[in-house]
mmCIF file of C-alpha atoms and ligand atoms in Angstrom:
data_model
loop_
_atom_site.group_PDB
_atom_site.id
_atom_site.type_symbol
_atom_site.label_atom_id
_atom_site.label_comp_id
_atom_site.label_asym_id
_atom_site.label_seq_id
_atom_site.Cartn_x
_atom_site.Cartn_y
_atom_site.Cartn_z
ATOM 1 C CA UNK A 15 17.599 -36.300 -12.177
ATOM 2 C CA UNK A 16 14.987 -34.710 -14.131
ATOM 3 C CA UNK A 17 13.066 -32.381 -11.738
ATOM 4 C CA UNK A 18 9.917 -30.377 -12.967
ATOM 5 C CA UNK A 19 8.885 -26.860 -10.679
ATOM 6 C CA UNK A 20 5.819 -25.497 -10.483
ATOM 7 C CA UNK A 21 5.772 -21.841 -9.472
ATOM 8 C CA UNK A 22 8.973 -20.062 -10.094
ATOM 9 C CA UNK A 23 8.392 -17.577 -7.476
ATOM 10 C CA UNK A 24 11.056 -16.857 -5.001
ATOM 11 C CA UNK A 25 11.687 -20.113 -3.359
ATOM 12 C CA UNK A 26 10.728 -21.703 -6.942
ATOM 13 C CA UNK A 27 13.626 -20.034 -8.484
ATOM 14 C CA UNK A 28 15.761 -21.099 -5.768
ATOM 15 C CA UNK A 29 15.059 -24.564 -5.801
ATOM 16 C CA UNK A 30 15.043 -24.807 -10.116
ATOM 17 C CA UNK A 31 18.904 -22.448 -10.390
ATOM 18 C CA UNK A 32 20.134 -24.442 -7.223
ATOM 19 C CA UNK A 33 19.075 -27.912 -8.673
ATOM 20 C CA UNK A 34 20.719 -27.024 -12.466
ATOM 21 C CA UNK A 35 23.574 -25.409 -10.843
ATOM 22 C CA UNK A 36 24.078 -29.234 -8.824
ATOM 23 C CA UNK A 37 23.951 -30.823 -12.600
ATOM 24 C CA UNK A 38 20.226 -32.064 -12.369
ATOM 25 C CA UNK A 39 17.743 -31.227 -15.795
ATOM 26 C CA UNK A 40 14.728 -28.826 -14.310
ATOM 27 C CA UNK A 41 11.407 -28.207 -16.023
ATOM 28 C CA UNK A 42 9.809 -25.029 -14.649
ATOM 29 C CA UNK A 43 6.215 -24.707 -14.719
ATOM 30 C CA UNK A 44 4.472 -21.175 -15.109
ATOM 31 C CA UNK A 45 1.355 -19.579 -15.000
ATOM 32 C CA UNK A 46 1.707 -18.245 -19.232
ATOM 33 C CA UNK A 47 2.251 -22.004 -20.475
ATOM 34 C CA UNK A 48 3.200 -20.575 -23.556
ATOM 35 C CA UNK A 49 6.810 -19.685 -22.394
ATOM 36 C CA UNK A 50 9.378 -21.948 -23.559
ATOM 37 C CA UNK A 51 12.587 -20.706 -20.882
ATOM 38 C CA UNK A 52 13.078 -19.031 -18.507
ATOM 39 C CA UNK A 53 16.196 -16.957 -17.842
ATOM 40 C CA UNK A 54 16.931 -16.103 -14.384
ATOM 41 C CA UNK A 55 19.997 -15.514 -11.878
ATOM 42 C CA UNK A 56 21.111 -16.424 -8.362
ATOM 43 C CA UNK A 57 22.930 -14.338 -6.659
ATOM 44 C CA UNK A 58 25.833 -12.689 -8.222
ATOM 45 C CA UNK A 59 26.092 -15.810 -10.734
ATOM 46 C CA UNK A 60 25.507 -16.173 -14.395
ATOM 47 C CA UNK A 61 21.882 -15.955 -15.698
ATOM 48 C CA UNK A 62 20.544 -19.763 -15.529
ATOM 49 C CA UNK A 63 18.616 -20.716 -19.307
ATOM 50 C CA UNK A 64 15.644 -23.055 -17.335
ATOM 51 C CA UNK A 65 13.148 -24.501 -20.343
ATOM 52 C CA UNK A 66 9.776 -23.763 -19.773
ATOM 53 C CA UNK A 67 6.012 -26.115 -19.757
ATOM 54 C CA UNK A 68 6.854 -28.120 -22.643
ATOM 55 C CA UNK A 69 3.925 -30.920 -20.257
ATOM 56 C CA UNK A 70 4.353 -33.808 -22.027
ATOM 57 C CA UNK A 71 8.213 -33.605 -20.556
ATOM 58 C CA UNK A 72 6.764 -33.949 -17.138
ATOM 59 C CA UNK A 73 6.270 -37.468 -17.680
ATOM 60 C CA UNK A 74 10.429 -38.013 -18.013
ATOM 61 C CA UNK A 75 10.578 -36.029 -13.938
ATOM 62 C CA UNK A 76 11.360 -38.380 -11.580
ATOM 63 C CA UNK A 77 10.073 -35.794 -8.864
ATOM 64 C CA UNK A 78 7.838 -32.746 -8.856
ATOM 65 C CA UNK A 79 8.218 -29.959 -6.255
ATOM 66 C CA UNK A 80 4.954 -27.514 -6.264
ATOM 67 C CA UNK A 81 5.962 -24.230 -5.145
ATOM 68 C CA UNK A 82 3.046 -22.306 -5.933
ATOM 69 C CA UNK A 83 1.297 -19.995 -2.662
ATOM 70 C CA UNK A 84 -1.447 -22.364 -1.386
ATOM 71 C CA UNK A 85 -3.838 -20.302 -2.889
ATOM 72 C CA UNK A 86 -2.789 -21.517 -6.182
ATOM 73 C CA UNK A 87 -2.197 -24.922 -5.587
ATOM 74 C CA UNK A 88 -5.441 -26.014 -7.599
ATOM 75 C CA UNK A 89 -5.271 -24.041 -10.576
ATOM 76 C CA UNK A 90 -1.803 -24.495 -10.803
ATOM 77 C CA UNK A 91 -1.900 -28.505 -10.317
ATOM 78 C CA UNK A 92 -5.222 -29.601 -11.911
ATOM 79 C CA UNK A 93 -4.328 -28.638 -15.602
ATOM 80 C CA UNK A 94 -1.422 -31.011 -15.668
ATOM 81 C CA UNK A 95 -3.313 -34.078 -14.897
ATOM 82 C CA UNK A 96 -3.510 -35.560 -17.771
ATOM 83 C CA UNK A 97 0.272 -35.326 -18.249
ATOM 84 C CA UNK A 98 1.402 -36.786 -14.936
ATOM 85 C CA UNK A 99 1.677 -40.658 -14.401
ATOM 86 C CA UNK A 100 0.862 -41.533 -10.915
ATOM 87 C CA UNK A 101 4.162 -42.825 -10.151
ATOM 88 C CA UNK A 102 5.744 -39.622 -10.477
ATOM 89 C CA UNK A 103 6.239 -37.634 -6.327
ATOM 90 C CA UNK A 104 4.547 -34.564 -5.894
ATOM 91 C CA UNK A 105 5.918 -32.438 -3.422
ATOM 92 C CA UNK A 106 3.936 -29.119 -2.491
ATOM 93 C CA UNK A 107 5.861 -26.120 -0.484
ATOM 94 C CA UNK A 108 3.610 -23.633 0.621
ATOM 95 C CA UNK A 109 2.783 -21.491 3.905
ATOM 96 C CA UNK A 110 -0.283 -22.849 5.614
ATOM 97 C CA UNK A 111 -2.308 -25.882 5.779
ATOM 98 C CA UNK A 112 -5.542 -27.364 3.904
ATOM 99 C CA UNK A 113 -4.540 -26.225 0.034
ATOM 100 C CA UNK A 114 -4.152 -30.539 -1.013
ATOM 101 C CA UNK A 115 -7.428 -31.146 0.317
ATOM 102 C CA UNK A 116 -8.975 -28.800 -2.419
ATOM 103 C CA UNK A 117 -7.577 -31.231 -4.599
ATOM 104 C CA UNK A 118 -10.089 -33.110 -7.163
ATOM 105 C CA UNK A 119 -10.441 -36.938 -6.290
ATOM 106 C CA UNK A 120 -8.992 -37.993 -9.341
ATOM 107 C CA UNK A 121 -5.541 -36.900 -7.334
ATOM 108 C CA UNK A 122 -5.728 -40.378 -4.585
ATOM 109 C CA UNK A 123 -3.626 -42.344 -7.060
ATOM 110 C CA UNK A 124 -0.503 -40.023 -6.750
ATOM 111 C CA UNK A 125 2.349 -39.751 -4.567
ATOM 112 C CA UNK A 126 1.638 -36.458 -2.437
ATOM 113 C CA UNK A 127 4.210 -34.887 -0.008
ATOM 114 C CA UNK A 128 4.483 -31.710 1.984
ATOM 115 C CA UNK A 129 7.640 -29.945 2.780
ATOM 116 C CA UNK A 130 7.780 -27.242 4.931
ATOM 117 C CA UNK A 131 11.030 -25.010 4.809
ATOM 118 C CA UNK A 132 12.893 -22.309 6.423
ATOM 119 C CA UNK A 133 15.188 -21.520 3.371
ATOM 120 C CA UNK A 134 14.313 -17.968 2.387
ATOM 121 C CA UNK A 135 14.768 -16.501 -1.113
ATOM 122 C CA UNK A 136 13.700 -13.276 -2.284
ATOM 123 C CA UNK A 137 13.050 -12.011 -6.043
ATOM 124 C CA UNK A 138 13.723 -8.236 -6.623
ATOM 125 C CA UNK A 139 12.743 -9.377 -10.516
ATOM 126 C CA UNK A 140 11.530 -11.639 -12.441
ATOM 127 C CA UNK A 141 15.050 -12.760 -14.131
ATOM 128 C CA UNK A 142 16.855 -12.198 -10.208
ATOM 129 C CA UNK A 143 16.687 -14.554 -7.452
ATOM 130 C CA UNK A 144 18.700 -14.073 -3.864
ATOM 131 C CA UNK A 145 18.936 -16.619 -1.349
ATOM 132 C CA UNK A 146 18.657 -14.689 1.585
ATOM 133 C CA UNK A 147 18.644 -17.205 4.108
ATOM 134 C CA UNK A 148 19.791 -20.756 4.560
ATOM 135 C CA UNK A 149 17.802 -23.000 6.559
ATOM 136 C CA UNK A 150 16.364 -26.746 6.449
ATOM 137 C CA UNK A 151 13.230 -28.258 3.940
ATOM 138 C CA UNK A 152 11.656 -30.878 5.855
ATOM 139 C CA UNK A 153 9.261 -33.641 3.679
ATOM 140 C CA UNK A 154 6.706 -35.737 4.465
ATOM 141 C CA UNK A 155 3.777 -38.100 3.534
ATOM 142 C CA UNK A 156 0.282 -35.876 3.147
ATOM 143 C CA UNK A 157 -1.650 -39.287 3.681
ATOM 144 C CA UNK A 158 -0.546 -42.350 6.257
ATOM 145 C CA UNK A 159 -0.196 -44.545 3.156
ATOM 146 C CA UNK A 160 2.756 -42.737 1.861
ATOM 147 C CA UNK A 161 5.744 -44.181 3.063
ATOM 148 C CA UNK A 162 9.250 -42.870 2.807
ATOM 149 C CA UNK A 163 10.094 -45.220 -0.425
ATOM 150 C CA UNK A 164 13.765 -46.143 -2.137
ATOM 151 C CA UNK A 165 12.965 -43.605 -4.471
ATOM 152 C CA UNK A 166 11.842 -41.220 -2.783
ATOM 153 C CA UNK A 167 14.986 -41.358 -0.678
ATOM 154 C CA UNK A 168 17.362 -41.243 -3.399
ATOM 155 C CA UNK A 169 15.742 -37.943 -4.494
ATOM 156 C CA UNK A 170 15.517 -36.281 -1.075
ATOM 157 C CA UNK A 171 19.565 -37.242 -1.349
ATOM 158 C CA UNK A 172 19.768 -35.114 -4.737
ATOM 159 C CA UNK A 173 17.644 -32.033 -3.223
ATOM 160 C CA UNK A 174 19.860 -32.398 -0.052
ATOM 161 C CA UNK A 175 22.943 -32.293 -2.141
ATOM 162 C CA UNK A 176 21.376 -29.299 -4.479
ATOM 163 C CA UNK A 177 19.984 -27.018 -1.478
ATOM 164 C CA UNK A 178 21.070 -28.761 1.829
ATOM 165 C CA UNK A 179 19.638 -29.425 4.279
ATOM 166 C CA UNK A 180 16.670 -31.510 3.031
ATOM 167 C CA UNK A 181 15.223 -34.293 5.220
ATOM 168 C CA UNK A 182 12.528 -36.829 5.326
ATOM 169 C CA UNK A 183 10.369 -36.209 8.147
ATOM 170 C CA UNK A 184 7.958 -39.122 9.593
ATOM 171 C CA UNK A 185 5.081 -36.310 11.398
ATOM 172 C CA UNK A 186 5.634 -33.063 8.918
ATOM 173 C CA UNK A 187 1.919 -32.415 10.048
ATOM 174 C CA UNK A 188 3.522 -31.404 13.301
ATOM 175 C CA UNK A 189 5.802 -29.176 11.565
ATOM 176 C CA UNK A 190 3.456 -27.792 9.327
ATOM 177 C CA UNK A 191 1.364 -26.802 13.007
ATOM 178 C CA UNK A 192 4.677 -25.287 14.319
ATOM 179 C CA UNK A 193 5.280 -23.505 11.203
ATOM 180 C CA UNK A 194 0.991 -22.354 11.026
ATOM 181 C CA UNK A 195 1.803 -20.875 14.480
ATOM 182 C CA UNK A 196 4.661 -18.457 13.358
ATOM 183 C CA UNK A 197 2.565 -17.796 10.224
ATOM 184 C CA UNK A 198 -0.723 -17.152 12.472
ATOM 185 C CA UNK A 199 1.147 -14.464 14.588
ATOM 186 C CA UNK A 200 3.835 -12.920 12.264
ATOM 187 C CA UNK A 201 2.062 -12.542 9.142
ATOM 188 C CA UNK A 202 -1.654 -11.038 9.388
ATOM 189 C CA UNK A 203 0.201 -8.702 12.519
ATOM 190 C CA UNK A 204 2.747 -7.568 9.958
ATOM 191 C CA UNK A 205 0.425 -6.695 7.584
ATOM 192 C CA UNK A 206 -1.991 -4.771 9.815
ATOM 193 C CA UNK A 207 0.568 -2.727 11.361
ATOM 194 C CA UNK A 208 2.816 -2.277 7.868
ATOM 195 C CA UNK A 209 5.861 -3.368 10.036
ATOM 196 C CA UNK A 210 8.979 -5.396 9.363
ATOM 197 C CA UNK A 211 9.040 -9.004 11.756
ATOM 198 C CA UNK A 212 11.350 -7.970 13.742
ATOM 199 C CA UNK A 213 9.342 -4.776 15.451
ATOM 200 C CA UNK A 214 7.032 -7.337 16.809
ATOM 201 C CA UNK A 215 9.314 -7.694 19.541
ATOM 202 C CA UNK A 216 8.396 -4.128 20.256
ATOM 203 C CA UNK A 217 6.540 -3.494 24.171
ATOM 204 C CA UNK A 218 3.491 -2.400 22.345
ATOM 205 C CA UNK A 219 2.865 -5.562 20.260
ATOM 206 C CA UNK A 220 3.289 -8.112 23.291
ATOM 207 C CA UNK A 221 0.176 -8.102 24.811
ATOM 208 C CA UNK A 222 -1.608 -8.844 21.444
ATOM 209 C CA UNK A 223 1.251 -11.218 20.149
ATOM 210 C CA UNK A 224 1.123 -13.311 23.592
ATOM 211 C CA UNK A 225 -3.310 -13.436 23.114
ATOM 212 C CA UNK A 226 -2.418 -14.955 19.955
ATOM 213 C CA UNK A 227 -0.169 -17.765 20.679
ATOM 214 C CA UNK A 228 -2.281 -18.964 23.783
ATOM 215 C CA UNK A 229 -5.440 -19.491 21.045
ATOM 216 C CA UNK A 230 -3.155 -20.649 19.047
ATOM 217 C CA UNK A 231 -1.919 -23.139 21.404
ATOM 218 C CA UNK A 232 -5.307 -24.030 22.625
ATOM 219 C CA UNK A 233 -6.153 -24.787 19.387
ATOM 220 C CA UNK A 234 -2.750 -27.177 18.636
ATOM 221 C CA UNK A 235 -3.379 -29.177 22.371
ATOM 222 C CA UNK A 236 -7.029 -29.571 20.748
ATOM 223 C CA UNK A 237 -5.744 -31.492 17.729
ATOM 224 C CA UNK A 238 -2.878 -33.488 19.396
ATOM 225 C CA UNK A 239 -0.190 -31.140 18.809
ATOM 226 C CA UNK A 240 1.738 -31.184 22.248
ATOM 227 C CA UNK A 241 4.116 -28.414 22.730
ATOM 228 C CA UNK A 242 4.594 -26.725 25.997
ATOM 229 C CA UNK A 243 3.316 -22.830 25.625
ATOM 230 C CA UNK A 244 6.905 -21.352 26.680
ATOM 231 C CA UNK A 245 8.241 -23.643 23.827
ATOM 232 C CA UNK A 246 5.974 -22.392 21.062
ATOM 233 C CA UNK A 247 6.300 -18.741 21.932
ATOM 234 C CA UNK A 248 10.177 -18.769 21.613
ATOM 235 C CA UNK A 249 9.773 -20.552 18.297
ATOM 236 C CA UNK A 250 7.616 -17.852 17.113
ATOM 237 C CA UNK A 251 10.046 -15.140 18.767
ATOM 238 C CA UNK A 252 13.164 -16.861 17.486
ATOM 239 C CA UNK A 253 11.647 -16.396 14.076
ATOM 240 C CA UNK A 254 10.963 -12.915 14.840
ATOM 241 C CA UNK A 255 14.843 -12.409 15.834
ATOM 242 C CA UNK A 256 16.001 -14.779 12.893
ATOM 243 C CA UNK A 257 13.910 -12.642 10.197
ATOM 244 C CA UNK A 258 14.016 -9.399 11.690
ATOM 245 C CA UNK A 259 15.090 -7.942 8.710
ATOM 246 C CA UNK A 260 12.107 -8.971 6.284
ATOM 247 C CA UNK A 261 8.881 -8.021 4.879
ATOM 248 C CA UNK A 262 6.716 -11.084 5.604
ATOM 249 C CA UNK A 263 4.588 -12.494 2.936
ATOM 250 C CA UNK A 264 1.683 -11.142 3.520
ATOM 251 C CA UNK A 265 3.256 -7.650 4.222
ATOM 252 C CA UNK A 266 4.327 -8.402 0.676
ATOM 253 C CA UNK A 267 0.871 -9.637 -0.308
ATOM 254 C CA UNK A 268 -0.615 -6.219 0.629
ATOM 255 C CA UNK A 269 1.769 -3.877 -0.232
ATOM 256 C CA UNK A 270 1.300 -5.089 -3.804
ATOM 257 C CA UNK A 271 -2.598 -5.247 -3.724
ATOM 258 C CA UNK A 272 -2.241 -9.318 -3.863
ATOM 259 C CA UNK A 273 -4.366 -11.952 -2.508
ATOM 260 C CA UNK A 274 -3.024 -13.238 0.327
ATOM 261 C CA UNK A 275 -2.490 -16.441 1.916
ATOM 262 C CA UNK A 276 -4.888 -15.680 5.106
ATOM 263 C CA UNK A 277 -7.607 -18.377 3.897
ATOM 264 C CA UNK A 278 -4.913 -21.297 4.513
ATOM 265 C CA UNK A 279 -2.966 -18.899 7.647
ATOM 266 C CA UNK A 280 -5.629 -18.212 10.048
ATOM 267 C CA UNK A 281 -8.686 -19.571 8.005
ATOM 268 C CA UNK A 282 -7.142 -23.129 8.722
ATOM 269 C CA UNK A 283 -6.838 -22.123 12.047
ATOM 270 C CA UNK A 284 -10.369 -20.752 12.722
ATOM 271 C CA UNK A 285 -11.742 -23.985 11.190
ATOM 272 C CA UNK A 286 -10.190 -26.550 13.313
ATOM 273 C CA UNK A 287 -10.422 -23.977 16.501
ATOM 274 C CA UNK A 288 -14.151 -24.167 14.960
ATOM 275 C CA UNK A 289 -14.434 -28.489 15.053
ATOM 276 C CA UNK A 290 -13.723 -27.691 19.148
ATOM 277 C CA UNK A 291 -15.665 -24.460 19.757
ATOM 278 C CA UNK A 292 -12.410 -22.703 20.833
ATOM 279 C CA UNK A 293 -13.249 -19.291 21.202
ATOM 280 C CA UNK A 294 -10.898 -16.790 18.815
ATOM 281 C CA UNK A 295 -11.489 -13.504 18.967
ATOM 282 C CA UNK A 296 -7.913 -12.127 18.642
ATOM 283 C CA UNK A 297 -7.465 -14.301 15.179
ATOM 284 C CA UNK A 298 -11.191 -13.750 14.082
ATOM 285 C CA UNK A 299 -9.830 -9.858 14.187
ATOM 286 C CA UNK A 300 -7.035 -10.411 12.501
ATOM 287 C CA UNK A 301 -8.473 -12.882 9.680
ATOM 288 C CA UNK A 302 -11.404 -10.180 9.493
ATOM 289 C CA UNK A 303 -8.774 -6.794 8.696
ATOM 290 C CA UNK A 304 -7.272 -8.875 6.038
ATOM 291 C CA UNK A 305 -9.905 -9.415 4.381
ATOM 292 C CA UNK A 306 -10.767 -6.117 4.535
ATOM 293 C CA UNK A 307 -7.297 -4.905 3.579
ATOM 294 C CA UNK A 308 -7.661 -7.627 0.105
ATOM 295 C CA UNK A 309 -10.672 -6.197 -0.798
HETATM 296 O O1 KPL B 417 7.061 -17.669 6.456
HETATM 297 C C1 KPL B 417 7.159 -16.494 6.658
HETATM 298 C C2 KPL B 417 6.431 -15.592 5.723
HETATM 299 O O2 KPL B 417 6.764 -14.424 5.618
HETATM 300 O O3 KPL B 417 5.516 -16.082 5.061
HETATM 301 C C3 KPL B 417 7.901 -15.974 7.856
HETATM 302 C C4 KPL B 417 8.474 -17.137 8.621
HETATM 303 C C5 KPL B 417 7.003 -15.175 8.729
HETATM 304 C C6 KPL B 417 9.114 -15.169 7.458
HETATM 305 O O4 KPL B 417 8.814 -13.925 6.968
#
């Protein structure tokens, strides 16, 4: 297959050495259009020689996977337009929810998915990758008129084969929710308190952690998103065991004086919490000393 990546961030990286490693021809996509390859390795492994935004190969990709932070997703996306027949996939990995429907009109003609994963990758460089954590991509249809096609089977197959375990999944919106939960909670917290996920599980964060999963979980019943309480806060805790180790994003985001992701995090929440007049306060806080901390 002929795969193009936009965004050769961490789990960009990943997906374009893991996919040329498994045989397939990648195209990465980055910001300075005017580099021709990229060199970059995984792991302990030789460097990986990726070619770089020659556009008018996008056309030849039988799939493209978006793994730009959703607050890139339009300027990353719009530019190659003109260079993208509508029959080609577009898949878009990012943390939170919202960043397609930014998306200019002239989009409704193509293919658009949404994966959600818990594979985690890390980039001490720009010419290192490490795959720090092996976990499951799950993709789905962004509108009800995308089905799960022949084609797009067979290419969910290759990505499986490339970086397993990659499935189709028929309500991602319900795992993009589950995953806006742990993102809600872990990330904006994180940041605040300049801690790794794992001290969240510390006595002195419950009382504020547990405030934030019930409005959380008000907001989810409000929208149709069914999960018991008990089973969304061991989810989120789970994750907090699972990753106890890291820096989340938006730790990251901080620390290096970079927009974060909070617009699409808790912003998304706030809106639809909004649409019901679900009161907030605990995630208008948080949303509130992020900004501050961006500015
Ligand atoms: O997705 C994450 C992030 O950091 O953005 C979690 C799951 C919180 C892992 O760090």
């Amino acid at each position: 297959m002929k795969i193009g990546i936009v965004g050769i961030g961490a789990l960009g990286s990943l997906w374009a050495t893991k996919l040329q490693q498994d045989g397939h021809d990648v195209l990465a996509i980055t910001r300075d259009h005017s580099q021709r390859s990229i060199s970059i390795s995984l792991d302990q492994q030789a460097k990986f020689e990726i070619p770089a935004n020659d556009l008018t190969q996008l056309s030849t990709c039988q799939a493209i996977i978006i793994t730009v932070k959703s607050t890139q997703v339009k300027q990353a996306i719009e530019p190659l337009f003109t260079y993208l027949p509508t029959k080609i996939p577009l898949i878009f990995l990012h943390n939170g929810m919202g960043a397609l429907d930014q998306l200019s009109e002239q989009w409704n003609q193509h293919p658009l998915f949404l994966a959600t994963t818990t594979q985690a990758a890390f980039k001490p460089n720009s010419q290192q990758v490490k795959h720090t954590g092996i976990g499951q991509t799950f993709i789905g249809a962004y509108r009800e008129t995308e089905k799960l096609t022949a084609q797009l089977d067979s290419i969910i197959q290759e990505l499986d084969s490339a970086l397993p375990k990659v499935m189709w999944h028929n309500h991602i919106q319900s795992a993009l929710w589950k995953k806006l939960a742990i993102n809600c909670v872990i990330n904006p917290m994180t940041a605040i308190y300049q801690c790794k996920n794992g001290e969240l599980l510390q006595s002195q964060y419950q009382t504020e952690v547990k405030s934030l999963i019930n409005e959380c979980h008000q907001v989810m019943q409000a929208v149709g998103q069914n999960q018991s309480l008990n089973d969304l806060s061991d989810r989120i805790k789970q994750v907090m065991i699972a990753t106890s180790d890291n820096f989340s994003s938006m730790h990251q985001d901080i620390h290096h004086k970079r927009p974060t992701e909070i617009e699409f995090i808790t912003g998304f929440l706030l809106k639809q919490a909004q649409r019901y007049a679900i009161d907030m306060p605990n995630h208008q806080r948080l949303f509130k000393k992020i900004k501050q901390l961006e500015k």
